């Protein structure tokens, strides 16, 4: 997906949210704010984007989003348990109706046998509604993995 297609996806997300009278907030780790940058580059996003949290360190996940130390110690930062807690914290610390969270191993280092480079965990939630999560394994270099994660996070919101 090139930049034009990525921005078209962002517009579709905005239309989807606007049709529901809803706003989005996001919590990002491995994407480093790329989701928020993508949506805020979309004209009119102030009508449907509330805020973004870049919680790259475990301490930031705990301090800003309330991710439990026990979750990080037991499951790790790259886990569905952690991204679910990130979504819950994002909803608790925003006015948004919908939230998404991303945490992964973008590489080139940092991967393990259990959590290889390219493994990215996602969660999406609606205030007082459904929370869902999934883990996806992407391929490519750091930039390609991060771009694929941004695309998957935004597209996944609408499923």
mmCIF file of C-alpha atoms in Angstrom:
data_model
loop_
_atom_site.group_PDB
_atom_site.id
_atom_site.type_symbol
_atom_site.label_atom_id
_atom_site.label_comp_id
_atom_site.label_asym_id
_atom_site.label_seq_id
_atom_site.Cartn_x
_atom_site.Cartn_y
_atom_site.Cartn_z
ATOM 1 C CA UNK A 1 0.000 0.000 0.000
ATOM 2 C CA UNK A 2 1.521 3.311 -1.055
ATOM 3 C CA UNK A 3 1.069 6.645 0.741
ATOM 4 C CA UNK A 4 -1.982 7.625 -1.323
ATOM 5 C CA UNK A 5 -3.697 4.332 -0.504
ATOM 6 C CA UNK A 6 -2.791 4.719 3.183
ATOM 7 C CA UNK A 7 -4.367 8.171 3.233
ATOM 8 C CA UNK A 8 -7.436 6.815 1.418
ATOM 9 C CA UNK A 9 -7.727 4.179 4.160
ATOM 10 C CA UNK A 10 -7.571 6.948 6.751
ATOM 11 C CA UNK A 11 -10.384 8.784 4.968
ATOM 12 C CA UNK A 12 -12.462 5.589 4.996
ATOM 13 C CA UNK A 13 -11.856 5.240 8.739
ATOM 14 C CA UNK A 14 -12.923 8.856 9.199
ATOM 15 C CA UNK A 15 -16.080 8.299 7.176
ATOM 16 C CA UNK A 16 -16.823 5.135 9.156
ATOM 17 C CA UNK A 17 -16.411 6.979 12.465
ATOM 18 C CA UNK A 18 -18.346 10.047 11.303
ATOM 19 C CA UNK A 19 -21.258 7.857 10.212
ATOM 20 C CA UNK A 20 -21.421 6.640 13.812
ATOM 21 C CA UNK A 21 -20.929 10.060 15.378
ATOM 22 C CA UNK A 22 -17.848 8.609 17.036
ATOM 23 C CA UNK A 23 -14.225 9.459 17.706
ATOM 24 C CA UNK A 24 -11.034 7.407 17.841
ATOM 25 C CA UNK A 25 -8.083 7.345 20.208
ATOM 26 C CA UNK A 26 -5.020 5.174 19.794
ATOM 27 C CA UNK A 27 -2.160 3.742 21.818
ATOM 28 C CA UNK A 28 0.980 2.906 19.907
ATOM 29 C CA UNK A 29 4.265 1.278 20.726
ATOM 30 C CA UNK A 30 6.154 -0.121 17.718
ATOM 31 C CA UNK A 31 4.403 2.242 15.280
ATOM 32 C CA UNK A 32 5.651 5.242 17.273
ATOM 33 C CA UNK A 33 2.729 7.529 16.472
ATOM 34 C CA UNK A 34 2.421 6.586 12.799
ATOM 35 C CA UNK A 35 -1.287 5.746 13.200
ATOM 36 C CA UNK A 36 -1.935 9.166 14.753
ATOM 37 C CA UNK A 37 0.183 10.877 12.092
ATOM 38 C CA UNK A 38 -1.751 9.130 9.345
ATOM 39 C CA UNK A 39 -5.160 10.097 10.661
ATOM 40 C CA UNK A 40 -4.196 13.669 11.540
ATOM 41 C CA UNK A 41 -2.841 14.132 8.005
ATOM 42 C CA UNK A 42 -6.421 13.557 6.845
ATOM 43 C CA UNK A 43 -8.392 16.763 6.376
ATOM 44 C CA UNK A 44 -11.321 16.891 8.762
ATOM 45 C CA UNK A 45 -9.851 14.409 11.227
ATOM 46 C CA UNK A 46 -10.410 16.853 14.083
ATOM 47 C CA UNK A 47 -14.043 15.785 13.823
ATOM 48 C CA UNK A 48 -13.279 12.128 14.508
ATOM 49 C CA UNK A 49 -9.818 11.779 16.103
ATOM 50 C CA UNK A 50 -9.516 12.494 19.822
ATOM 51 C CA UNK A 51 -5.936 11.699 20.817
ATOM 52 C CA UNK A 52 -3.013 9.345 20.607
ATOM 53 C CA UNK A 53 -0.640 7.882 23.163
ATOM 54 C CA UNK A 54 2.863 6.801 22.156
ATOM 55 C CA UNK A 55 3.808 4.424 24.940
ATOM 56 C CA UNK A 56 7.050 2.943 23.749
ATOM 57 C CA UNK A 57 8.454 1.960 27.144
ATOM 58 C CA UNK A 58 6.845 -0.350 29.670
ATOM 59 C CA UNK A 59 6.850 2.531 32.150
ATOM 60 C CA UNK A 60 4.853 4.692 29.734
ATOM 61 C CA UNK A 61 2.349 1.876 29.229
ATOM 62 C CA UNK A 62 1.913 1.674 32.999
ATOM 63 C CA UNK A 63 1.926 5.404 33.788
ATOM 64 C CA UNK A 64 -0.210 6.691 30.916
ATOM 65 C CA UNK A 65 -2.519 3.748 30.251
ATOM 66 C CA UNK A 66 -2.585 1.766 33.474
ATOM 67 C CA UNK A 67 -1.162 -1.438 32.012
ATOM 68 C CA UNK A 68 -0.479 -3.700 34.978
ATOM 69 C CA UNK A 69 3.122 -4.459 35.871
ATOM 70 C CA UNK A 70 2.065 -8.089 36.301
ATOM 71 C CA UNK A 71 0.793 -8.195 32.714
ATOM 72 C CA UNK A 72 4.050 -6.813 31.367
ATOM 73 C CA UNK A 73 6.105 -9.182 33.540
ATOM 74 C CA UNK A 74 4.003 -12.238 32.728
ATOM 75 C CA UNK A 75 3.016 -11.708 29.104
ATOM 76 C CA UNK A 76 5.449 -9.058 27.910
ATOM 77 C CA UNK A 77 4.926 -5.782 26.102
ATOM 78 C CA UNK A 78 4.267 -7.622 22.850
ATOM 79 C CA UNK A 79 1.183 -9.619 23.781
ATOM 80 C CA UNK A 80 -2.541 -9.556 23.275
ATOM 81 C CA UNK A 81 -2.954 -9.182 27.036
ATOM 82 C CA UNK A 82 -0.927 -5.959 26.975
ATOM 83 C CA UNK A 83 -2.655 -4.428 23.951
ATOM 84 C CA UNK A 84 -6.048 -5.189 25.492
ATOM 85 C CA UNK A 85 -5.001 -3.307 28.617
ATOM 86 C CA UNK A 86 -3.660 -0.510 26.400
ATOM 87 C CA UNK A 87 -7.083 -0.181 24.743
ATOM 88 C CA UNK A 88 -8.830 -0.158 28.112
ATOM 89 C CA UNK A 89 -6.459 2.546 29.333
ATOM 90 C CA UNK A 90 -6.899 4.563 26.160
ATOM 91 C CA UNK A 91 -10.674 4.539 26.570
ATOM 92 C CA UNK A 92 -10.318 5.431 30.259
ATOM 93 C CA UNK A 93 -8.030 8.379 29.481
ATOM 94 C CA UNK A 94 -9.869 9.811 26.489
ATOM 95 C CA UNK A 95 -13.294 10.863 25.334
ATOM 96 C CA UNK A 96 -13.207 8.520 22.342
ATOM 97 C CA UNK A 97 -15.843 5.897 21.648
ATOM 98 C CA UNK A 98 -13.369 3.635 19.827
ATOM 99 C CA UNK A 99 -9.728 2.816 20.606
ATOM 100 C CA UNK A 100 -6.993 0.760 19.047
ATOM 101 C CA UNK A 101 -3.605 -0.360 20.315
ATOM 102 C CA UNK A 102 -0.470 -1.713 18.636
ATOM 103 C CA UNK A 103 2.647 -3.318 20.128
ATOM 104 C CA UNK A 104 5.181 -5.423 18.291
ATOM 105 C CA UNK A 105 8.712 -6.325 17.317
ATOM 106 C CA UNK A 106 9.614 -4.206 14.289
ATOM 107 C CA UNK A 107 13.274 -5.235 14.151
ATOM 108 C CA UNK A 108 15.812 -5.554 12.901
ATOM 109 C CA UNK A 109 16.800 -6.834 16.364
ATOM 110 C CA UNK A 110 14.843 -7.621 19.470
ATOM 111 C CA UNK A 111 13.117 -10.746 18.231
ATOM 112 C CA UNK A 112 13.146 -14.090 20.012
ATOM 113 C CA UNK A 113 11.982 -17.562 19.056
ATOM 114 C CA UNK A 114 8.707 -16.920 20.900
ATOM 115 C CA UNK A 115 8.313 -13.368 19.633
ATOM 116 C CA UNK A 116 10.128 -13.019 16.311
ATOM 117 C CA UNK A 117 10.724 -9.847 14.351
ATOM 118 C CA UNK A 118 7.497 -9.020 12.565
ATOM 119 C CA UNK A 119 5.175 -10.178 15.350
ATOM 120 C CA UNK A 120 2.661 -7.434 16.102
ATOM 121 C CA UNK A 121 -0.263 -7.539 18.531
ATOM 122 C CA UNK A 122 -3.387 -5.470 18.001
ATOM 123 C CA UNK A 123 -6.488 -4.662 20.020
ATOM 124 C CA UNK A 124 -9.610 -2.685 19.189
ATOM 125 C CA UNK A 125 -12.348 -1.691 21.572
ATOM 126 C CA UNK A 126 -15.529 0.289 21.852
ATOM 127 C CA UNK A 127 -16.492 2.098 25.029
ATOM 128 C CA UNK A 128 -18.955 -0.122 26.901
ATOM 129 C CA UNK A 129 -18.681 -2.595 24.047
ATOM 130 C CA UNK A 130 -16.656 -5.294 22.423
ATOM 131 C CA UNK A 131 -12.898 -5.696 22.863
ATOM 132 C CA UNK A 132 -11.019 -7.894 20.421
ATOM 133 C CA UNK A 133 -7.391 -8.656 19.776
ATOM 134 C CA UNK A 134 -5.164 -10.565 17.410
ATOM 135 C CA UNK A 135 -1.541 -11.257 16.639
ATOM 136 C CA UNK A 136 -0.160 -10.962 13.104
ATOM 137 C CA UNK A 137 3.277 -11.845 11.727
ATOM 138 C CA UNK A 138 4.543 -9.440 9.066
ATOM 139 C CA UNK A 139 7.651 -9.707 6.909
ATOM 140 C CA UNK A 140 10.098 -7.152 5.629
ATOM 141 C CA UNK A 141 12.362 -4.519 7.088
ATOM 142 C CA UNK A 142 11.506 -2.265 10.016
ATOM 143 C CA UNK A 143 9.713 0.335 7.897
ATOM 144 C CA UNK A 144 7.681 -2.275 6.019
ATOM 145 C CA UNK A 145 6.645 -4.038 9.241
ATOM 146 C CA UNK A 146 5.602 -0.748 10.843
ATOM 147 C CA UNK A 147 3.657 0.362 7.732
ATOM 148 C CA UNK A 148 1.837 -2.964 7.598
ATOM 149 C CA UNK A 149 0.987 -2.570 11.293
ATOM 150 C CA UNK A 150 -0.493 0.902 10.711
ATOM 151 C CA UNK A 151 -2.594 -0.403 7.829
ATOM 152 C CA UNK A 152 -3.785 -3.409 9.813
ATOM 153 C CA UNK A 153 -4.648 -1.297 12.862
ATOM 154 C CA UNK A 154 -6.757 1.140 10.845
ATOM 155 C CA UNK A 155 -8.444 -1.482 8.669
ATOM 156 C CA UNK A 156 -9.113 -3.682 11.676
ATOM 157 C CA UNK A 157 -11.050 -0.948 13.398
ATOM 158 C CA UNK A 158 -13.793 -1.204 10.785
ATOM 159 C CA UNK A 159 -14.233 -5.008 10.915
#
